Short mmCIF file of C-alpha atoms and ligand atoms in Angstrom, two decimals:
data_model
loop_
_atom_site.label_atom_id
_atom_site.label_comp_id
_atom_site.label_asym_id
_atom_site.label_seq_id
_atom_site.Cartn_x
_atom_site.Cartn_y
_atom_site.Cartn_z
CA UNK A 19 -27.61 17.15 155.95
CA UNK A 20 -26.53 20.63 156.11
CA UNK A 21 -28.26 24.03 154.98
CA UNK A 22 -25.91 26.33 153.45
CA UNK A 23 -28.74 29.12 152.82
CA UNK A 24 -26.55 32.49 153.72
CA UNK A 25 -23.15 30.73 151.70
CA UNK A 26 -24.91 30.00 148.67
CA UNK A 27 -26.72 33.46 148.77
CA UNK A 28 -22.78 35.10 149.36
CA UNK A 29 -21.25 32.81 146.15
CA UNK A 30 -23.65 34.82 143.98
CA UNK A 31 -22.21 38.17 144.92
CA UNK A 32 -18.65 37.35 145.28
CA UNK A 33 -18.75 35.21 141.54
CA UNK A 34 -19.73 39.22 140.30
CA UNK A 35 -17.02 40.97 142.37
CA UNK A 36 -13.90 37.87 141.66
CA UNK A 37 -14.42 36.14 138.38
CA UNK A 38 -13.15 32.87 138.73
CA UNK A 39 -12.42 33.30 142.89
CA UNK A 40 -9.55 33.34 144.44
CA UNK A 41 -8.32 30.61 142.69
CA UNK A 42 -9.59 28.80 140.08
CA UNK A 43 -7.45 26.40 139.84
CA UNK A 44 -8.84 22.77 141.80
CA UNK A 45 -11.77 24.93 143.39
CA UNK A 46 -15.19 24.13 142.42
CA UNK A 47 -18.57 26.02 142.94
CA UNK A 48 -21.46 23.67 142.06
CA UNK A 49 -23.24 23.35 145.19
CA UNK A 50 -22.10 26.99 146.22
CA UNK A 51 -18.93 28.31 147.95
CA UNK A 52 -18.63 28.21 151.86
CA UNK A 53 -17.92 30.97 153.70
CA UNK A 54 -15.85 30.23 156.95
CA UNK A 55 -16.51 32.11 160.22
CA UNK A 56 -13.97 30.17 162.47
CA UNK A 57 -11.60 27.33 162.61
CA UNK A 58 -10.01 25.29 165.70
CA UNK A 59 -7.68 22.20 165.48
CA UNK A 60 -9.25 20.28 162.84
CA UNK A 61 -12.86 21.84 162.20
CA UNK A 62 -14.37 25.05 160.63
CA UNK A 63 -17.59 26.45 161.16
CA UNK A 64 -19.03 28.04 158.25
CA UNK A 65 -21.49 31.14 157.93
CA UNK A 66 -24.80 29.15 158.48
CA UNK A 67 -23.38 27.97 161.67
CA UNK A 68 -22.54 24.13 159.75
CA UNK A 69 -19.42 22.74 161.56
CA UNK A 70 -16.91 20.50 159.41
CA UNK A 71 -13.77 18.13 159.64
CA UNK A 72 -12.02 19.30 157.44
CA UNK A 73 -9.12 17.63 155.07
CA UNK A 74 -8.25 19.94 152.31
CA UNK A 75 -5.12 21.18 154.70
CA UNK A 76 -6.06 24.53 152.56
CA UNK A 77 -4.25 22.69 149.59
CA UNK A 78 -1.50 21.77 151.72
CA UNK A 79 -0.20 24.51 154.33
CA UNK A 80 -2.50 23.56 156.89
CA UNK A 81 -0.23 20.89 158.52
CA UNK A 82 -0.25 21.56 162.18
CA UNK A 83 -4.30 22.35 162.52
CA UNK A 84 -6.46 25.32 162.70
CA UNK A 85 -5.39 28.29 165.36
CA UNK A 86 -2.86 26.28 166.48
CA UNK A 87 -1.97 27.88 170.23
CA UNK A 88 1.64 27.95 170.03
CA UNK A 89 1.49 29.05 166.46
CA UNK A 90 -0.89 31.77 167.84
CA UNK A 91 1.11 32.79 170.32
CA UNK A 92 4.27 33.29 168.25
CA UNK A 93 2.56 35.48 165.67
CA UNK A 94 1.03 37.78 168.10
CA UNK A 95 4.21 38.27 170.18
CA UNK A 96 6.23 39.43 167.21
CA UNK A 97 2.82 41.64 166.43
CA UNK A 98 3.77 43.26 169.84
CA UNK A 99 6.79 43.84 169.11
CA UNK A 100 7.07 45.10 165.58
CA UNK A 101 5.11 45.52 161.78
CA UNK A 102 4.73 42.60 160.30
CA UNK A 103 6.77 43.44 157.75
CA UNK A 104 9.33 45.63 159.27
CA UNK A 105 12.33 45.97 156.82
CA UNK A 106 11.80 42.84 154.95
CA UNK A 107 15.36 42.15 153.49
CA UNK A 108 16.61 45.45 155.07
CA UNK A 109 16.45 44.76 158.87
CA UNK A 110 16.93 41.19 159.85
CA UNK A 111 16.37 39.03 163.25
CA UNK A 112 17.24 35.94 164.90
CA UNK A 113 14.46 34.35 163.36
CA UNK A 114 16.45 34.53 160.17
CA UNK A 115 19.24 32.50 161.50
CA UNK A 116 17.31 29.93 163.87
CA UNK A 117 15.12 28.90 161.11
CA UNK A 118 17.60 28.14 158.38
CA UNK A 119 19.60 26.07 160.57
CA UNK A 120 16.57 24.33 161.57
CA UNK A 121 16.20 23.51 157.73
CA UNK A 122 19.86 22.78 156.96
CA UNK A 123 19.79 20.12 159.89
CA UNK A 124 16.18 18.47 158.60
CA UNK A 125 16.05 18.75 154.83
CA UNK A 126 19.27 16.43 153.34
CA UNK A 127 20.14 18.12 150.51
CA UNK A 128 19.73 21.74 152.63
CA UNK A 129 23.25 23.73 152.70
CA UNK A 130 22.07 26.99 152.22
CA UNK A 131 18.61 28.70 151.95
CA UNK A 132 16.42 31.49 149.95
CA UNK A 133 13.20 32.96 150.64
CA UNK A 134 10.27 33.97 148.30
CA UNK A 135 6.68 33.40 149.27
CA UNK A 136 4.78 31.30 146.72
CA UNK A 137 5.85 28.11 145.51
CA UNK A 138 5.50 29.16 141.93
CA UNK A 139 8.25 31.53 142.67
CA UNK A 140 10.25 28.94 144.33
CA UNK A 141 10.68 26.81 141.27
CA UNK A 142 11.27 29.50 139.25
CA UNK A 143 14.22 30.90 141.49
CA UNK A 144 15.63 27.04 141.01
CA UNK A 145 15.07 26.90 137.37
CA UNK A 146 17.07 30.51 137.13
CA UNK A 147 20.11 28.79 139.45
CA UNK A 148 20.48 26.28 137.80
CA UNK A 149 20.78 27.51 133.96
CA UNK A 150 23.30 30.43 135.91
CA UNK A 151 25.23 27.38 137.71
CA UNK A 152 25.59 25.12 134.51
CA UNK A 153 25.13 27.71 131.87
CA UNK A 154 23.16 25.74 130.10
CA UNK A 155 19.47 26.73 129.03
CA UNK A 156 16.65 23.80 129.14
CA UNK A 157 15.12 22.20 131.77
CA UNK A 158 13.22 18.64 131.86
CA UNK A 159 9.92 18.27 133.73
CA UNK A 160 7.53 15.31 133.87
CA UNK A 161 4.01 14.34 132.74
CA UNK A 162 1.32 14.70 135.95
CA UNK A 163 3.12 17.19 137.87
CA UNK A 164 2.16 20.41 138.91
CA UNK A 165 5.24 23.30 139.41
CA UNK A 166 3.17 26.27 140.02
CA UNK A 167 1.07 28.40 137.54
CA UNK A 168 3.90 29.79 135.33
CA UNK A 169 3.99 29.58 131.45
CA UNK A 170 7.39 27.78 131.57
CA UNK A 171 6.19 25.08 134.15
CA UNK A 172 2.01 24.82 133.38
CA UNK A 173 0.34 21.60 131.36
CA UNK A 174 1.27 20.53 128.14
CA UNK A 175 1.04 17.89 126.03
CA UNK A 176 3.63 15.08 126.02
CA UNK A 177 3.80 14.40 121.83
CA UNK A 178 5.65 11.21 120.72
CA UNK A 179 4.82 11.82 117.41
CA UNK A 180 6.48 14.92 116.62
CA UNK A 181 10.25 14.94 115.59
CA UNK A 182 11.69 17.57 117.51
CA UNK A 183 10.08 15.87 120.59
CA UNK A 184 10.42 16.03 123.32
CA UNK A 185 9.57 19.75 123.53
CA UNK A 186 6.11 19.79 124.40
CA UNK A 187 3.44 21.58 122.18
CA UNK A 188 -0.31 22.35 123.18
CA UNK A 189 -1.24 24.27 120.13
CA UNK A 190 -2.91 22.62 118.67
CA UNK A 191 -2.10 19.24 120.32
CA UNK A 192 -3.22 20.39 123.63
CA UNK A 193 -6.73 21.17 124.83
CA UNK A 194 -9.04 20.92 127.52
CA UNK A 195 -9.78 17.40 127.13
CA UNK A 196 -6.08 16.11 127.11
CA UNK A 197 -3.95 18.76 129.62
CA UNK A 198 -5.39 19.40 132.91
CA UNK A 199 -3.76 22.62 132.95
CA UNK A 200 -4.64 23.76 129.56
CA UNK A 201 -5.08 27.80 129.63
CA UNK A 202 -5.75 30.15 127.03
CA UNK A 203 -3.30 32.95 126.89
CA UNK A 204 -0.09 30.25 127.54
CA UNK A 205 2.98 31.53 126.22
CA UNK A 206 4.56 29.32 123.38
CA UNK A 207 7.92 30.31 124.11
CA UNK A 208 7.84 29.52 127.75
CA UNK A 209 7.17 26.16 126.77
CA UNK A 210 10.54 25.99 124.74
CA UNK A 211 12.81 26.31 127.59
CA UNK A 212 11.71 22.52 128.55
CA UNK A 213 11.00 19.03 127.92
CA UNK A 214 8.37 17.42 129.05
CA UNK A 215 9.07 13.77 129.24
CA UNK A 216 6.51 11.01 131.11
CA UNK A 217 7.14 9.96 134.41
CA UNK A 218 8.77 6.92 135.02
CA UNK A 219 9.68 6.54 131.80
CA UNK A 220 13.79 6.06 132.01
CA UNK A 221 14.33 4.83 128.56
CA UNK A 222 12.95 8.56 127.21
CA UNK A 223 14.72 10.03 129.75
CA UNK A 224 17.89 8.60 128.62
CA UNK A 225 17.84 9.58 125.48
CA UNK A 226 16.70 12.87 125.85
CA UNK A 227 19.43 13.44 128.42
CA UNK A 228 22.10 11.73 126.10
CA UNK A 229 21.18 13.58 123.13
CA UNK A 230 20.87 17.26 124.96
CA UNK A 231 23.53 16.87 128.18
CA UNK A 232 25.13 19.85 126.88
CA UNK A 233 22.23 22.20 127.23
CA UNK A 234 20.21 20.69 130.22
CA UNK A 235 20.44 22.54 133.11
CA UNK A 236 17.71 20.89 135.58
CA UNK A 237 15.53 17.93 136.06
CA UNK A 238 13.07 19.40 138.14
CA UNK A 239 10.43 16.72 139.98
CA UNK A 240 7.80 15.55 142.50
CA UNK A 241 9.33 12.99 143.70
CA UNK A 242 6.24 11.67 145.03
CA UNK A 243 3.78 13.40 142.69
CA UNK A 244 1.15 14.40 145.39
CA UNK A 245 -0.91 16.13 142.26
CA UNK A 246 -1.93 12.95 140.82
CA UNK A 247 -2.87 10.34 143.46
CA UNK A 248 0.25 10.15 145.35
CA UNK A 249 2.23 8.64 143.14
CA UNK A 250 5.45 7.14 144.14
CA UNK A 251 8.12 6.77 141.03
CA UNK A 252 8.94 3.64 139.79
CA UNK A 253 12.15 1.74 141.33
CA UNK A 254 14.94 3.06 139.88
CA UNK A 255 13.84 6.02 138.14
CA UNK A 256 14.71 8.46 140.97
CA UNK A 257 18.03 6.69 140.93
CA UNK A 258 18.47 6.80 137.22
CA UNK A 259 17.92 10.66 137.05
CA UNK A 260 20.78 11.13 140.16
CA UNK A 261 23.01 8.84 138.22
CA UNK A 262 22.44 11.00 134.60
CA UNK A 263 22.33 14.17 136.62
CA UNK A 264 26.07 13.42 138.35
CA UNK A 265 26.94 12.24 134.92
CA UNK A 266 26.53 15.25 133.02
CA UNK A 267 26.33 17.68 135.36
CA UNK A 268 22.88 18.39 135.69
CA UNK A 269 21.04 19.92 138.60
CA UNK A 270 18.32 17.68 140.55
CA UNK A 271 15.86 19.37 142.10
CA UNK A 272 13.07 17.66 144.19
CA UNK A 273 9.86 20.17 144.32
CA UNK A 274 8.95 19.20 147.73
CA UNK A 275 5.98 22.34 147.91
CA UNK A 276 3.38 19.47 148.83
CA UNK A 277 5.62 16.93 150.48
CA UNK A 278 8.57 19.15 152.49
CA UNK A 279 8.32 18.68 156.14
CA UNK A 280 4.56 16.88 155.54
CA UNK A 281 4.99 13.63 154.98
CA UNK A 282 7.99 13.63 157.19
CA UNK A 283 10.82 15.42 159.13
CA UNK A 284 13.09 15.14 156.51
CA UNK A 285 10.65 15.77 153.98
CA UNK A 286 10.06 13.25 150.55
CA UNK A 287 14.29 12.96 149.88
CA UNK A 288 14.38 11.37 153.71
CA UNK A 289 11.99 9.06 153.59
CA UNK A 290 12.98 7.85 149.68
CA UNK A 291 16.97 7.98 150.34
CA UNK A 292 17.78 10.25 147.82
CA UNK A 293 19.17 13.60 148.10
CA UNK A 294 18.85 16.25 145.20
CA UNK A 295 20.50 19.19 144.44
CA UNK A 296 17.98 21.97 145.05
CA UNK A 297 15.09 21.19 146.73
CA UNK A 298 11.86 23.84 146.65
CA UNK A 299 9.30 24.23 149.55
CA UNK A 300 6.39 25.88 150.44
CA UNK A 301 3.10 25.12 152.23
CA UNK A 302 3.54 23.15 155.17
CA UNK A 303 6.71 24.42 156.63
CA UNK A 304 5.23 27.77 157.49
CA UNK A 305 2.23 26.53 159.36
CA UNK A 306 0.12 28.68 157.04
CA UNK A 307 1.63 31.81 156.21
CA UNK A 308 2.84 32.02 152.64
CA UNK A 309 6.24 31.38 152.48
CA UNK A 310 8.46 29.44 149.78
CA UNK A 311 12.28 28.54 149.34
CA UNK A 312 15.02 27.08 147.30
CA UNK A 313 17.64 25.49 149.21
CA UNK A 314 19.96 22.53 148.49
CA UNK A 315 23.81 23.36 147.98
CA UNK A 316 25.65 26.63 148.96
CA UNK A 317 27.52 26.40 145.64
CA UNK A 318 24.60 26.97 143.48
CA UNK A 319 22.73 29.15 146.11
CA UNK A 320 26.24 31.17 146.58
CA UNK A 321 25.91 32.71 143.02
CA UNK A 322 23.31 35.31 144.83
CA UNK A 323 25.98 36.32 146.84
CA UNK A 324 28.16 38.52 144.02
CA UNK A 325 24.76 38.85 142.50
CA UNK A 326 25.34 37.26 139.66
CA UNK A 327 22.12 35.39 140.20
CA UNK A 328 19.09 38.43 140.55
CA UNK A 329 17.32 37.02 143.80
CA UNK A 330 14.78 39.84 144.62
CA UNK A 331 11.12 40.01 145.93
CA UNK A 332 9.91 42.58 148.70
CA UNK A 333 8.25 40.67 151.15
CA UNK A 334 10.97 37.61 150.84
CA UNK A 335 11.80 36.74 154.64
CA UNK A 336 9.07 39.29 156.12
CA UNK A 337 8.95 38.42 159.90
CA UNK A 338 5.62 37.54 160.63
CA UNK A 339 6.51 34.87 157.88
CA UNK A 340 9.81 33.98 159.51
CA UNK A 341 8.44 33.56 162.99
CA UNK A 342 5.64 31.80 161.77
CA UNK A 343 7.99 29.34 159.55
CA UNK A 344 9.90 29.10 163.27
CA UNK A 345 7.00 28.58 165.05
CA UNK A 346 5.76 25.56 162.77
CA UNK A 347 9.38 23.84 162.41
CA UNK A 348 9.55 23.86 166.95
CA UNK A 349 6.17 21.99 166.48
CA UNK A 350 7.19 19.85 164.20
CA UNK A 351 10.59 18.76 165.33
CA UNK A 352 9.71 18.53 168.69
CA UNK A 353 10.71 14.75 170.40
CA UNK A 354 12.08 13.91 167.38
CA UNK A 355 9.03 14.34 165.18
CA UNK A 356 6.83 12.69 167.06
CA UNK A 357 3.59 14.53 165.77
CA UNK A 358 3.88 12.58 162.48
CA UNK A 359 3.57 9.66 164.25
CA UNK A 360 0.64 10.35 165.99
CA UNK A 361 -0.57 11.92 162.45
CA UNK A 362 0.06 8.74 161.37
CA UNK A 363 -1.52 6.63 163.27
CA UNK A 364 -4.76 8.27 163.48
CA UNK A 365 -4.56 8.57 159.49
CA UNK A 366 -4.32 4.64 159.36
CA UNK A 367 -7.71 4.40 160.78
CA UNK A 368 -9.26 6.66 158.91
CA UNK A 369 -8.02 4.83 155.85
CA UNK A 370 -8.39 1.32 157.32
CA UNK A 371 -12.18 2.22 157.99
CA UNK A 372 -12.99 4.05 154.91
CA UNK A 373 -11.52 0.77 153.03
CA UNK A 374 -13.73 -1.70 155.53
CA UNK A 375 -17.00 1.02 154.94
CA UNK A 376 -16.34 0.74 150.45
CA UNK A 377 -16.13 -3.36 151.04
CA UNK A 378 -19.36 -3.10 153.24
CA UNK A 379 -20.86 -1.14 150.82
CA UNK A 380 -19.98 -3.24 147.59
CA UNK A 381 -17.51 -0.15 146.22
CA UNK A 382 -14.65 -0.77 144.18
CA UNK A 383 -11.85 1.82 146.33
CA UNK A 384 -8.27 2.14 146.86
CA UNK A 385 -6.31 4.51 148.97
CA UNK A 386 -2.80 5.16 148.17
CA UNK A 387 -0.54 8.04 149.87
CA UNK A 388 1.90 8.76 152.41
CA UNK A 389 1.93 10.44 155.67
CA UNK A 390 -0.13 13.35 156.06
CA UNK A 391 -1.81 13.25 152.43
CA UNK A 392 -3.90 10.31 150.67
CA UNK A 393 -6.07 9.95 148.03
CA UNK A 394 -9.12 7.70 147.74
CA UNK A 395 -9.94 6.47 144.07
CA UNK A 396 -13.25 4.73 143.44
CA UNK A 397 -13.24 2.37 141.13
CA UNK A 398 -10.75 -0.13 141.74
CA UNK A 399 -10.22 -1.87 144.92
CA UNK A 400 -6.43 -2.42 146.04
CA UNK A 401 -4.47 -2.45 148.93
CA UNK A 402 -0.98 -0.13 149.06
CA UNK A 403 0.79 1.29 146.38
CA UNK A 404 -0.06 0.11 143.05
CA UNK A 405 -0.18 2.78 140.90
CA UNK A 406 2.63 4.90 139.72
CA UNK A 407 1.74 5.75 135.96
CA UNK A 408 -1.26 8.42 136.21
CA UNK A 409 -2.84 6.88 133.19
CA UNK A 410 -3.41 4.02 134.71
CA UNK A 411 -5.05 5.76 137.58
CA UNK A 412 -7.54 7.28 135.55
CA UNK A 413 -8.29 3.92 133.54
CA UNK A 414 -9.56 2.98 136.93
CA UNK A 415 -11.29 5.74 138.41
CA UNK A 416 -14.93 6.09 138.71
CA UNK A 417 -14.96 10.19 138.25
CA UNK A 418 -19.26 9.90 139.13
CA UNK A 419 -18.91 7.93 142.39
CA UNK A 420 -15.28 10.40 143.01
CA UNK A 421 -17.64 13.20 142.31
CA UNK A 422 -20.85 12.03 144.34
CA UNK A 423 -18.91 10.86 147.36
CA UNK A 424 -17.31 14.24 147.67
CA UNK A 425 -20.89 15.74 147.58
CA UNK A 426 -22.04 13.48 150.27
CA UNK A 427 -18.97 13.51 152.55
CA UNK A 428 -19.88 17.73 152.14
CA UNK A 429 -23.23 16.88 153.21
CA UNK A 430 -22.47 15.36 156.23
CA UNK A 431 -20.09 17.83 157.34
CA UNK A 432 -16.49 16.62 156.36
CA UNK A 433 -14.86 19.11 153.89
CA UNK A 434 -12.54 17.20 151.55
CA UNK A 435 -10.91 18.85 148.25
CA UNK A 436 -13.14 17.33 145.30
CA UNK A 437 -10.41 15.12 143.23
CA UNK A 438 -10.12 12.77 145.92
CA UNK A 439 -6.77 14.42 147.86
CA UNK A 440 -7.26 14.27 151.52
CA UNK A 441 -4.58 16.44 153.73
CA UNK A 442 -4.27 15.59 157.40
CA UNK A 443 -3.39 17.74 160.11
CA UNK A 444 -1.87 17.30 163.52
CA UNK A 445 -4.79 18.19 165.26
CA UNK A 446 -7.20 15.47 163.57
CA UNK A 447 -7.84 12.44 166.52
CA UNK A 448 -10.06 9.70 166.76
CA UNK A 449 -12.87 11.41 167.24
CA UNK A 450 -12.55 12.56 164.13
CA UNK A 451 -12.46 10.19 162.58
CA UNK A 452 -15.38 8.27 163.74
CA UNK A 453 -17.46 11.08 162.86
CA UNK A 454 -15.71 10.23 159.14
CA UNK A 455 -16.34 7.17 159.11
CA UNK A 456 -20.09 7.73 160.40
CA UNK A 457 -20.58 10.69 157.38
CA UNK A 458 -18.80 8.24 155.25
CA UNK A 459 -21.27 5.36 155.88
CA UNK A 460 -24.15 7.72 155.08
CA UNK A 461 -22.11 9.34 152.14
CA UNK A 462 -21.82 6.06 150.62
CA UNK A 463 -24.78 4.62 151.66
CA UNK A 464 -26.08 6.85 149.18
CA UNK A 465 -23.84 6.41 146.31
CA UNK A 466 -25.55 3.23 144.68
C1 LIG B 503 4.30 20.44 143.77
C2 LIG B 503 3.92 21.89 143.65
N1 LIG B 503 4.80 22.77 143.17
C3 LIG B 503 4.52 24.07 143.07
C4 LIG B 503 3.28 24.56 143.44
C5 LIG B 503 2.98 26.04 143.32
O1 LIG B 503 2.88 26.59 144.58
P1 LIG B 503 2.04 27.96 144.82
O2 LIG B 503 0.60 27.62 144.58
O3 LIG B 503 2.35 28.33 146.23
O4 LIG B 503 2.55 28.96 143.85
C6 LIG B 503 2.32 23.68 143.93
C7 LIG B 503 0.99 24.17 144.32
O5 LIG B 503 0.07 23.43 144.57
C8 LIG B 503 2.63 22.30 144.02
O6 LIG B 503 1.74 21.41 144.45
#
């Protein structure tokens, strides 16, 4: 069991000084924040000298491991060189061109590329393409995904009840208890630039797109919905919303913030087939600098050029960013990807023996997820994917033994986020995950 004496000491001041933390958004502080000191490959050490494995990939960026030496060594030879952010969008580099090539030739739908540095910003940037390509001024997003922490794009409540549905309405239909990402202070009118339809549902997405084709712009998705178990779409409705989007003219855009370049080379639209319009990325690509971008056709992206699209942002392409983004795509690339097939092997036995430890144990639990991210969901024991509706997943789920197994894993010294996600790294090896499945033995020895 760890002590966490000097952390939980330090979570009292810093609650006073940043209300809420840095984020308070999937962060929770029950049994007190952790302060980090250091972090290699796949561990940290915290501030009471506890050591963890962790898996919370710091919500997603951390793909290719902690102080990762060639990473390392890229940043701090451009650091010898020049400012960090030396003439962001006023001087440019090599960098610049090396590393969108490197995403035109891995990302399918990748012609043409722009910068920002949050993924929030990201899907915004496509949202404002695509009404400027089509000229048209809705957009349709789905039930159980997340697009980043803007009015336009955050919660809601899917209402079939009301007649101008689909729009979706949260006053007063929405609260706490029914939208995840319920907030006070939401604007109204952001949410009437969109619909919010539920996933999977192609009959609804029909005949919204039938009845509005003239004024949709975008159908913007995760095509594997990463926040909300992993979700994979239902056959055919990826392949419906290409078919309506070609038909009327719509732009697709995949938001790939949690799946680009993580759960494979070519990102979600690789491994599923299907190539969208705009794509948005963020996280992972950059090996943990903040960095976003739209790309996806050079005729939508071309309307910055005579600036009849606004594309600002002062720190968009900064070089630290850019090398770092360089850095992470040589790593990743390298022999033909052939980190996420290590990545993926040692993930199988981490999931194989955290399914043979639940059995053991007598605990309903079923892993679904693709390379590089999983989820564990107590409650229900199956094997592969099974879910794809997120209702169904929370029919299912045990939130107590989801809760308790997260404080026990903690205990024993693996770090996982607390809704069940689990991010893998590059740098995580067998080792590892024997000493997970030894925690997770304890963890859920202790869960009956
Ligand atoms: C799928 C998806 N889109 C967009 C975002 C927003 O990205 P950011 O937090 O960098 O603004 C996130 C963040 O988790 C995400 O998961």
């Amino acid at each position: 069991m760890i002590n966490k004496k000097r952390s939980e000491e330090l979570t009292f001041e810093f609650n006073k000084l940043y209300p809420g933390g840095h984020t308070n958004f999937r962060t929770y502080v029950e049994t007190g924040r952790t302060f980090a000191m250091k972090s290699e490959g796949s561990h940290v050490w915290d501030i009471d000298g506890n050591e963890y494995i962790e898996y919370t990939g710091a919500m997603g960026p951390s793909l290719i491991g902690h102080r990762n030496a060639e990473y390392v060594a890229a940043l701090k030879d451009l650091l010898d060189q020049q400012n960090p952010v030396m003439g962001s969008a006023q001087l440019y580099s090599l960098d610049d061109i090396e590393v969108a090539k490197k995403l035109i030739q891995h990302v399918p739908c990748c012609e043409a590329v722009k910068f920002c540095l949050s993924g929030s910003e990201a899907v915004q940037m496509a949202i404002r393409l695509s009404r400027a390509y089509t000229g048209r001024k809705y957009f349709i997003r789905f039930t159980g995904n997340y697009h980043g922490w803007f009015d336009n794009v955050l919660g809601g409540q899917y209402d079939s009840d009301r007649e101008d549905q689909p729009f979706p309405y949260f006053d007063p239909h929405s609260t706490p208890a029914n939208d995840p990402y319920y907030t006070k202070g939401r604007s109204e009118f952001g949410h009437m630039e969109c619909f919010l339809l539920p996933y999977n549902d192609i009959e609804m997405l029909e005949a919204t797109v039938e009845k509005y084709k003239d004024e949709i712009a975008l159908i913007h998705l995760e095509a594997i919905v990463c926040n909300k178990f992993c979700m994979r779409a239902k056959p055919g409705f990826l392949e419906k919303i290409r078919e309506l989007c070609d038909r009327y003219g719509i732009v697709m855009c995949f938001d790939e913030i949690i799946t680009g370049f993580r759960v494979g080379l070519n990102s979600a639209q690789g491994l599923l087939g299907i190539t969208p319009d705009l794509t948005t990325l963020g996280k992972a690509f950059a090996g943990g600098l903040p960095m976003a971008a739209v790309v996806g056709k050079a005729e939508i992206l071309n309307m910055m050029s005579d600036r009849s699209v606004l594309g600002p942002g002062t720190f968009n392409g900064y070089p630290l960013g850019m090398r770092g983004t360089l850095a992470a795509l040589r790593i990743l690339e390298r022999d033909n990807g052939a980190v996420y097939q290590s990545m993926a092997a040692v993930q199988k036995k981490l999931t194989d023996g955290l399914k043979a430890l639940a059995k053991q144990h007598g605990l309903p639990m079923s892993i679904q997820g693709e390379t590089g991210v999983f989820y564990y969901l107590f409650g229900v024991e199956t094997d592969g994917y099974i879910f794809s509706e997120k209702d169904e997943c929370l029919k299912h789920l045990n939130q107590e033994l989801q809760y308790k197994f997260w404080v026990e894993m903690q205990n024993e010294g693996i770090f996982i986020m607390r809704g069940g996600r689990m991010y893998m790294n590059i740098a995580h090896n067998d080792e590892d995950v024997e000493k997970t499945l030894y925690a997770a033995n304890k963890a859920m020895s202790r869960l009956k």
